[in-house]
């Protein structure tokens, strides 16, 4: 079973032979990127530990720096379900669920005429396709398009894996992009909602731990990989 365990004031313990890669947001359109590109794949074992404090000298893996620097990893994210918290935005050909608190500032929503405008004009096929593409590139899962015919969410097909994200436009290293429905368990032993797309903080500065709140941009986090 693939799983991520958040440890108290310590690293993420990843188990189940979860693939680990580095992905860079490529291209530039209206201040945001256009696509994801896999830069590197890491060799890992069945179990490995990923840095959560942002201070490891062996990135992306934990080297005990959280102990040296007295990292406070207190989890403040709730266990709410996405559908209960997300705002429903309706369009003529497509709806959109948007939970702003999950924003990791990846900015794929800038594509096209921006995701929200494209939803508003989704009776146009190109706008509809642009809205689906931009929303599905969102690593945090903040934005989820909804098929108006079936009332079902539209999600990209993602294999269970983790990616270290990189944002060259902002010149920062981004969060951990957790894909494909991997369970994330808190230090207290309670599981967060299992989703297809989640971003976890690895700069150590998020105020919504263990989830990313885009603090990596403000603190100019770099993993130097």
PDB file of C-alpha atoms in Angstrom:
ATOM      1  CA  UNK A   1       0.000   0.000   0.000  1.00  0.00           C
ATOM      2  CA  UNK A   2       1.369   3.387  -1.011  1.00  0.00           C
ATOM      3  CA  UNK A   3       1.277   5.882   1.838  1.00  0.00           C
ATOM      4  CA  UNK A   4       2.784   9.114   3.167  1.00  0.00           C
ATOM      5  CA  UNK A   5       3.086   9.446   6.931  1.00  0.00           C
ATOM      6  CA  UNK A   6       3.570  12.933   8.362  1.00  0.00           C
ATOM      7  CA  UNK A   7       5.795  12.660  11.416  1.00  0.00           C
ATOM      8  CA  UNK A   8       5.643  15.060  14.356  1.00  0.00           C
ATOM      9  CA  UNK A   9       8.011  17.960  13.630  1.00  0.00           C
ATOM     10  CA  UNK A  10       9.841  15.650  11.246  1.00  0.00           C
ATOM     11  CA  UNK A  11       9.887  14.324   7.689  1.00  0.00           C
ATOM     12  CA  UNK A  12       7.366  12.611   5.462  1.00  0.00           C
ATOM     13  CA  UNK A  13       7.824   8.837   5.589  1.00  0.00           C
ATOM     14  CA  UNK A  14       6.899   7.438   2.187  1.00  0.00           C
ATOM     15  CA  UNK A  15       6.163   3.727   1.922  1.00  0.00           C
ATOM     16  CA  UNK A  16       5.014   1.338  -0.777  1.00  0.00           C
ATOM     17  CA  UNK A  17       7.764   1.957  -3.358  1.00  0.00           C
ATOM     18  CA  UNK A  18       6.276   5.253  -4.508  1.00  0.00           C
ATOM     19  CA  UNK A  19       8.055   6.615  -7.631  1.00  0.00           C
ATOM     20  CA  UNK A  20       9.806   9.960  -7.079  1.00  0.00           C
ATOM     21  CA  UNK A  21      10.663  12.482  -9.802  1.00  0.00           C
ATOM     22  CA  UNK A  22      11.475  16.150 -10.358  1.00  0.00           C
ATOM     23  CA  UNK A  23       9.109  18.099 -12.626  1.00  0.00           C
ATOM     24  CA  UNK A  24       9.639  21.596 -13.961  1.00  0.00           C
ATOM     25  CA  UNK A  25       6.885  23.966 -15.049  1.00  0.00           C
ATOM     26  CA  UNK A  26       7.922  24.893 -18.591  1.00  0.00           C
ATOM     27  CA  UNK A  27       7.028  27.688 -20.991  1.00  0.00           C
ATOM     28  CA  UNK A  28       5.558  31.048 -20.135  1.00  0.00           C
ATOM     29  CA  UNK A  29       2.132  32.498 -20.888  1.00  0.00           C
ATOM     30  CA  UNK A  30       0.675  35.527 -19.143  1.00  0.00           C
ATOM     31  CA  UNK A  31       3.008  35.116 -16.163  1.00  0.00           C
ATOM     32  CA  UNK A  32       2.348  31.411 -15.741  1.00  0.00           C
ATOM     33  CA  UNK A  33       3.762  28.168 -17.165  1.00  0.00           C
ATOM     34  CA  UNK A  34       2.277  26.082 -19.959  1.00  0.00           C
ATOM     35  CA  UNK A  35       3.162  22.463 -19.229  1.00  0.00           C
ATOM     36  CA  UNK A  36       4.970  20.080 -16.888  1.00  0.00           C
ATOM     37  CA  UNK A  37       8.232  18.401 -17.885  1.00  0.00           C
ATOM     38  CA  UNK A  38       9.918  15.526 -16.054  1.00  0.00           C
ATOM     39  CA  UNK A  39      13.550  16.458 -15.458  1.00  0.00           C
ATOM     40  CA  UNK A  40      14.757  13.587 -13.331  1.00  0.00           C
ATOM     41  CA  UNK A  41      13.682  10.304 -11.780  1.00  0.00           C
ATOM     42  CA  UNK A  42      15.118   9.233  -8.421  1.00  0.00           C
ATOM     43  CA  UNK A  43      16.100   5.761  -7.321  1.00  0.00           C
ATOM     44  CA  UNK A  44      14.333   5.001  -4.033  1.00  0.00           C
ATOM     45  CA  UNK A  45      13.575   2.008  -1.888  1.00  0.00           C
ATOM     46  CA  UNK A  46      10.312   0.663  -0.582  1.00  0.00           C
ATOM     47  CA  UNK A  47      10.475   3.248   2.211  1.00  0.00           C
ATOM     48  CA  UNK A  48      12.159   6.660   2.173  1.00  0.00           C
ATOM     49  CA  UNK A  49      11.988   9.961   4.088  1.00  0.00           C
ATOM     50  CA  UNK A  50      11.432  13.337   2.430  1.00  0.00           C
ATOM     51  CA  UNK A  51      12.470  16.632   4.011  1.00  0.00           C
ATOM     52  CA  UNK A  52       9.592  18.707   5.395  1.00  0.00           C
ATOM     53  CA  UNK A  53      11.529  21.481   7.159  1.00  0.00           C
ATOM     54  CA  UNK A  54      13.238  22.865   4.046  1.00  0.00           C
ATOM     55  CA  UNK A  55      16.715  22.718   5.618  1.00  0.00           C
ATOM     56  CA  UNK A  56      18.097  19.310   4.626  1.00  0.00           C
ATOM     57  CA  UNK A  57      21.587  19.190   3.175  1.00  0.00           C
ATOM     58  CA  UNK A  58      20.612  16.043   1.288  1.00  0.00           C
ATOM     59  CA  UNK A  59      17.554  17.263  -0.594  1.00  0.00           C
ATOM     60  CA  UNK A  60      14.999  15.985  -1.210  1.00  0.00           C
ATOM     61  CA  UNK A  61      15.628  13.457   1.520  1.00  0.00           C
ATOM     62  CA  UNK A  62      15.659  14.057   5.266  1.00  0.00           C
ATOM     63  CA  UNK A  63      19.075  14.317   6.950  1.00  0.00           C
ATOM     64  CA  UNK A  64      17.865  15.186  10.456  1.00  0.00           C
ATOM     65  CA  UNK A  65      18.055  18.969   9.945  1.00  0.00           C
ATOM     66  CA  UNK A  66      14.625  19.347  11.557  1.00  0.00           C
ATOM     67  CA  UNK A  67      16.201  18.374  14.881  1.00  0.00           C
ATOM     68  CA  UNK A  68      19.121  20.770  14.529  1.00  0.00           C
ATOM     69  CA  UNK A  69      16.933  23.748  13.640  1.00  0.00           C
ATOM     70  CA  UNK A  70      14.019  22.960  15.957  1.00  0.00           C
ATOM     71  CA  UNK A  71      11.453  22.668  13.172  1.00  0.00           C
ATOM     72  CA  UNK A  72       7.844  23.232  14.222  1.00  0.00           C
ATOM     73  CA  UNK A  73       5.808  21.042  11.904  1.00  0.00           C
ATOM     74  CA  UNK A  74       2.487  21.407  13.691  1.00  0.00           C
ATOM     75  CA  UNK A  75      -0.290  20.392  11.339  1.00  0.00           C
ATOM     76  CA  UNK A  76      -3.020  23.001  10.945  1.00  0.00           C
ATOM     77  CA  UNK A  77      -4.848  21.732   7.852  1.00  0.00           C
ATOM     78  CA  UNK A  78      -8.300  20.347   8.471  1.00  0.00           C
ATOM     79  CA  UNK A  79      -9.797  17.074   7.340  1.00  0.00           C
ATOM     80  CA  UNK A  80     -12.590  18.644   5.305  1.00  0.00           C
ATOM     81  CA  UNK A  81     -13.718  17.090   2.059  1.00  0.00           C
ATOM     82  CA  UNK A  82     -13.039  19.066  -1.089  1.00  0.00           C
ATOM     83  CA  UNK A  83     -16.647  19.055  -2.303  1.00  0.00           C
ATOM     84  CA  UNK A  84     -17.815  20.478   1.023  1.00  0.00           C
ATOM     85  CA  UNK A  85     -15.441  23.456   0.912  1.00  0.00           C
ATOM     86  CA  UNK A  86     -15.059  24.246  -2.787  1.00  0.00           C
ATOM     87  CA  UNK A  87     -17.033  27.029  -4.450  1.00  0.00           C
ATOM     88  CA  UNK A  88     -19.143  25.896  -7.411  1.00  0.00           C
ATOM     89  CA  UNK A  89     -18.725  28.108 -10.457  1.00  0.00           C
ATOM     90  CA  UNK A  90     -21.190  27.376 -13.240  1.00  0.00           C
ATOM     91  CA  UNK A  91     -20.677  27.838 -16.949  1.00  0.00           C
ATOM     92  CA  UNK A  92     -22.756  27.075 -20.045  1.00  0.00           C
ATOM     93  CA  UNK A  93     -20.751  23.993 -21.046  1.00  0.00           C
ATOM     94  CA  UNK A  94     -18.674  23.251 -17.961  1.00  0.00           C
ATOM     95  CA  UNK A  95     -18.733  23.825 -14.216  1.00  0.00           C
ATOM     96  CA  UNK A  96     -15.761  24.354 -11.921  1.00  0.00           C
ATOM     97  CA  UNK A  97     -15.063  23.545  -8.276  1.00  0.00           C
ATOM     98  CA  UNK A  98     -12.602  25.971  -6.691  1.00  0.00           C
ATOM     99  CA  UNK A  99     -11.194  25.766  -3.150  1.00  0.00           C
ATOM    100  CA  UNK A 100      -8.975  28.829  -2.897  1.00  0.00           C
ATOM    101  CA  UNK A 101      -7.258  27.734   0.331  1.00  0.00           C
ATOM    102  CA  UNK A 102      -5.459  24.972  -1.584  1.00  0.00           C
ATOM    103  CA  UNK A 103      -3.721  27.340  -4.011  1.00  0.00           C
ATOM    104  CA  UNK A 104      -0.021  26.540  -4.406  1.00  0.00           C
ATOM    105  CA  UNK A 105       0.549  29.413  -6.864  1.00  0.00           C
ATOM    106  CA  UNK A 106       1.482  27.166  -9.783  1.00  0.00           C
ATOM    107  CA  UNK A 107      -0.385  29.643 -12.068  1.00  0.00           C
ATOM    108  CA  UNK A 108      -1.509  27.221 -14.792  1.00  0.00           C
ATOM    109  CA  UNK A 109      -4.867  28.970 -14.346  1.00  0.00           C
ATOM    110  CA  UNK A 110      -3.374  31.867 -16.358  1.00  0.00           C
ATOM    111  CA  UNK A 111      -3.550  29.795 -19.543  1.00  0.00           C
ATOM    112  CA  UNK A 112      -6.073  30.579 -22.261  1.00  0.00           C
ATOM    113  CA  UNK A 113      -8.229  33.467 -21.108  1.00  0.00           C
ATOM    114  CA  UNK A 114      -7.712  32.121 -17.556  1.00  0.00           C
ATOM    115  CA  UNK A 115      -9.599  29.149 -16.178  1.00  0.00           C
ATOM    116  CA  UNK A 116     -12.567  31.094 -14.790  1.00  0.00           C
ATOM    117  CA  UNK A 117     -13.169  33.113 -17.955  1.00  0.00           C
ATOM    118  CA  UNK A 118     -12.894  29.975 -20.039  1.00  0.00           C
ATOM    119  CA  UNK A 119     -15.495  28.273 -17.846  1.00  0.00           C
ATOM    120  CA  UNK A 120     -17.766  31.292 -18.281  1.00  0.00           C
ATOM    121  CA  UNK A 121     -17.392  30.896 -22.055  1.00  0.00           C
ATOM    122  CA  UNK A 122     -17.441  27.096 -22.107  1.00  0.00           C
ATOM    123  CA  UNK A 123     -20.201  26.958 -24.730  1.00  0.00           C
ATOM    124  CA  UNK A 124     -17.223  27.629 -27.018  1.00  0.00           C
ATOM    125  CA  UNK A 125     -15.349  24.345 -27.554  1.00  0.00           C
ATOM    126  CA  UNK A 126     -11.876  25.913 -27.469  1.00  0.00           C
ATOM    127  CA  UNK A 127     -12.632  27.740 -24.223  1.00  0.00           C
ATOM    128  CA  UNK A 128     -14.004  24.537 -22.731  1.00  0.00           C
ATOM    129  CA  UNK A 129     -10.889  22.575 -23.697  1.00  0.00           C
ATOM    130  CA  UNK A 130      -8.622  25.322 -22.350  1.00  0.00           C
ATOM    131  CA  UNK A 131     -10.513  25.372 -19.041  1.00  0.00           C
ATOM    132  CA  UNK A 132     -10.190  21.610 -18.610  1.00  0.00           C
ATOM    133  CA  UNK A 133      -6.491  21.613 -19.503  1.00  0.00           C
ATOM    134  CA  UNK A 134      -5.536  24.508 -17.220  1.00  0.00           C
ATOM    135  CA  UNK A 135      -7.553  23.195 -14.278  1.00  0.00           C
ATOM    136  CA  UNK A 136      -6.139  19.685 -14.631  1.00  0.00           C
ATOM    137  CA  UNK A 137      -2.555  21.043 -14.670  1.00  0.00           C
ATOM    138  CA  UNK A 138      -3.147  22.528 -11.212  1.00  0.00           C
ATOM    139  CA  UNK A 139      -0.985  20.315  -8.956  1.00  0.00           C
ATOM    140  CA  UNK A 140      -2.802  21.125  -5.714  1.00  0.00           C
ATOM    141  CA  UNK A 141      -6.223  20.095  -6.983  1.00  0.00           C
ATOM    142  CA  UNK A 142      -7.617  23.506  -6.089  1.00  0.00           C
ATOM    143  CA  UNK A 143      -9.426  23.583  -9.434  1.00  0.00           C
ATOM    144  CA  UNK A 144     -11.577  20.665 -10.591  1.00  0.00           C
ATOM    145  CA  UNK A 145     -13.716  20.911 -13.751  1.00  0.00           C
ATOM    146  CA  UNK A 146     -17.103  19.201 -13.641  1.00  0.00           C
ATOM    147  CA  UNK A 147     -18.911  17.646 -16.594  1.00  0.00           C
ATOM    148  CA  UNK A 148     -22.353  19.219 -16.781  1.00  0.00           C
ATOM    149  CA  UNK A 149     -23.898  16.145 -18.424  1.00  0.00           C
ATOM    150  CA  UNK A 150     -22.734  13.574 -15.872  1.00  0.00           C
ATOM    151  CA  UNK A 151     -22.082  15.956 -12.958  1.00  0.00           C
ATOM    152  CA  UNK A 152     -18.801  14.088 -12.476  1.00  0.00           C
ATOM    153  CA  UNK A 153     -15.409  15.689 -11.832  1.00  0.00           C
ATOM    154  CA  UNK A 154     -12.900  15.645 -14.678  1.00  0.00           C
ATOM    155  CA  UNK A 155      -9.490  14.510 -13.476  1.00  0.00           C
ATOM    156  CA  UNK A 156      -6.241  13.731 -15.309  1.00  0.00           C
ATOM    157  CA  UNK A 157      -5.103  10.116 -15.228  1.00  0.00           C
ATOM    158  CA  UNK A 158      -2.184  10.120 -12.794  1.00  0.00           C
ATOM    159  CA  UNK A 159      -0.213   7.118 -11.584  1.00  0.00           C
ATOM    160  CA  UNK A 160       0.490   7.050  -7.834  1.00  0.00           C
ATOM    161  CA  UNK A 161       3.747   8.989  -7.523  1.00  0.00           C
ATOM    162  CA  UNK A 162       5.410  12.066  -6.029  1.00  0.00           C
ATOM    163  CA  UNK A 163       7.069  14.916  -7.908  1.00  0.00           C
ATOM    164  CA  UNK A 164       9.354  17.649  -6.617  1.00  0.00           C
ATOM    165  CA  UNK A 165       8.136  20.732  -8.457  1.00  0.00           C
ATOM    166  CA  UNK A 166      10.262  23.527  -9.837  1.00  0.00           C
ATOM    167  CA  UNK A 167       9.076  26.992 -10.899  1.00  0.00           C
ATOM    168  CA  UNK A 168      11.702  28.725 -13.099  1.00  0.00           C
ATOM    169  CA  UNK A 169       9.540  31.802 -13.708  1.00  0.00           C
ATOM    170  CA  UNK A 170       9.459  32.606  -9.985  1.00  0.00           C
ATOM    171  CA  UNK A 171      12.930  31.053  -9.551  1.00  0.00           C
ATOM    172  CA  UNK A 172      11.766  28.861  -6.673  1.00  0.00           C
ATOM    173  CA  UNK A 173      11.385  25.202  -5.857  1.00  0.00           C
ATOM    174  CA  UNK A 174       7.765  24.285  -5.298  1.00  0.00           C
ATOM    175  CA  UNK A 175       5.892  21.773  -3.168  1.00  0.00           C
ATOM    176  CA  UNK A 176       5.682  18.019  -3.318  1.00  0.00           C
ATOM    177  CA  UNK A 177       3.068  17.075  -5.902  1.00  0.00           C
ATOM    178  CA  UNK A 178       1.344  13.931  -4.667  1.00  0.00           C
ATOM    179  CA  UNK A 179      -0.518  12.129  -7.429  1.00  0.00           C
ATOM    180  CA  UNK A 180      -2.883   9.269  -7.987  1.00  0.00           C
ATOM    181  CA  UNK A 181      -4.727   8.910  -4.705  1.00  0.00           C
ATOM    182  CA  UNK A 182      -1.930   8.199  -2.236  1.00  0.00           C
ATOM    183  CA  UNK A 183      -3.041   8.145   1.396  1.00  0.00           C
ATOM    184  CA  UNK A 184      -1.580  10.933   3.557  1.00  0.00           C
ATOM    185  CA  UNK A 185      -1.724  10.232   7.281  1.00  0.00           C
ATOM    186  CA  UNK A 186      -1.215  12.896   9.926  1.00  0.00           C
ATOM    187  CA  UNK A 187       1.145  12.572  12.886  1.00  0.00           C
ATOM    188  CA  UNK A 188      -1.969  11.886  14.966  1.00  0.00           C
ATOM    189  CA  UNK A 189      -2.830   8.882  12.829  1.00  0.00           C
ATOM    190  CA  UNK A 190      -5.791  10.384  10.984  1.00  0.00           C
ATOM    191  CA  UNK A 191      -5.941  10.352   7.191  1.00  0.00           C
ATOM    192  CA  UNK A 192      -6.550  13.434   5.110  1.00  0.00           C
ATOM    193  CA  UNK A 193      -8.993  13.130   2.219  1.00  0.00           C
ATOM    194  CA  UNK A 194      -7.471  10.913  -0.463  1.00  0.00           C
ATOM    195  CA  UNK A 195      -7.354  12.844  -3.743  1.00  0.00           C
ATOM    196  CA  UNK A 196      -5.872  12.557  -7.200  1.00  0.00           C
ATOM    197  CA  UNK A 197      -3.874  15.779  -6.781  1.00  0.00           C
ATOM    198  CA  UNK A 198      -2.409  17.195  -3.571  1.00  0.00           C
ATOM    199  CA  UNK A 199       0.534  19.500  -2.826  1.00  0.00           C
ATOM    200  CA  UNK A 200       2.518  19.111   0.395  1.00  0.00           C
ATOM    201  CA  UNK A 201       4.749  21.795   1.889  1.00  0.00           C
ATOM    202  CA  UNK A 202       8.503  21.166   1.749  1.00  0.00           C
ATOM    203  CA  UNK A 203       9.801  24.673   2.446  1.00  0.00           C
ATOM    204  CA  UNK A 204       8.699  24.401   6.083  1.00  0.00           C
ATOM    205  CA  UNK A 205       6.886  27.758   6.037  1.00  0.00           C
ATOM    206  CA  UNK A 206       3.285  26.871   5.201  1.00  0.00           C
ATOM    207  CA  UNK A 207       0.644  27.969   7.663  1.00  0.00           C
ATOM    208  CA  UNK A 208      -1.611  25.153   6.441  1.00  0.00           C
ATOM    209  CA  UNK A 209       0.730  22.222   7.132  1.00  0.00           C
ATOM    210  CA  UNK A 210       1.149  19.652   5.812  1.00  0.00           C
ATOM    211  CA  UNK A 211      -0.471  21.235   2.744  1.00  0.00           C
ATOM    212  CA  UNK A 212       1.234  23.872   0.623  1.00  0.00           C
ATOM    213  CA  UNK A 213      -0.086  27.437   0.932  1.00  0.00           C
ATOM    214  CA  UNK A 214       2.393  28.931  -1.605  1.00  0.00           C
ATOM    215  CA  UNK A 215       4.809  30.152   1.106  1.00  0.00           C
ATOM    216  CA  UNK A 216       7.710  28.768  -0.958  1.00  0.00           C
ATOM    217  CA  UNK A 217       7.320  31.755  -3.298  1.00  0.00           C
ATOM    218  CA  UNK A 218       7.524  34.361  -0.563  1.00  0.00           C
ATOM    219  CA  UNK A 219      10.487  32.767   1.191  1.00  0.00           C
ATOM    220  CA  UNK A 220      12.279  32.057  -2.126  1.00  0.00           C
ATOM    221  CA  UNK A 221      12.728  28.383  -1.320  1.00  0.00           C
ATOM    222  CA  UNK A 222      15.374  26.569  -3.361  1.00  0.00           C
ATOM    223  CA  UNK A 223      16.279  22.904  -2.970  1.00  0.00           C
ATOM    224  CA  UNK A 224      19.453  23.335  -5.116  1.00  0.00           C
ATOM    225  CA  UNK A 225      18.950  20.020  -6.901  1.00  0.00           C
TER     226      UNK A 225
END
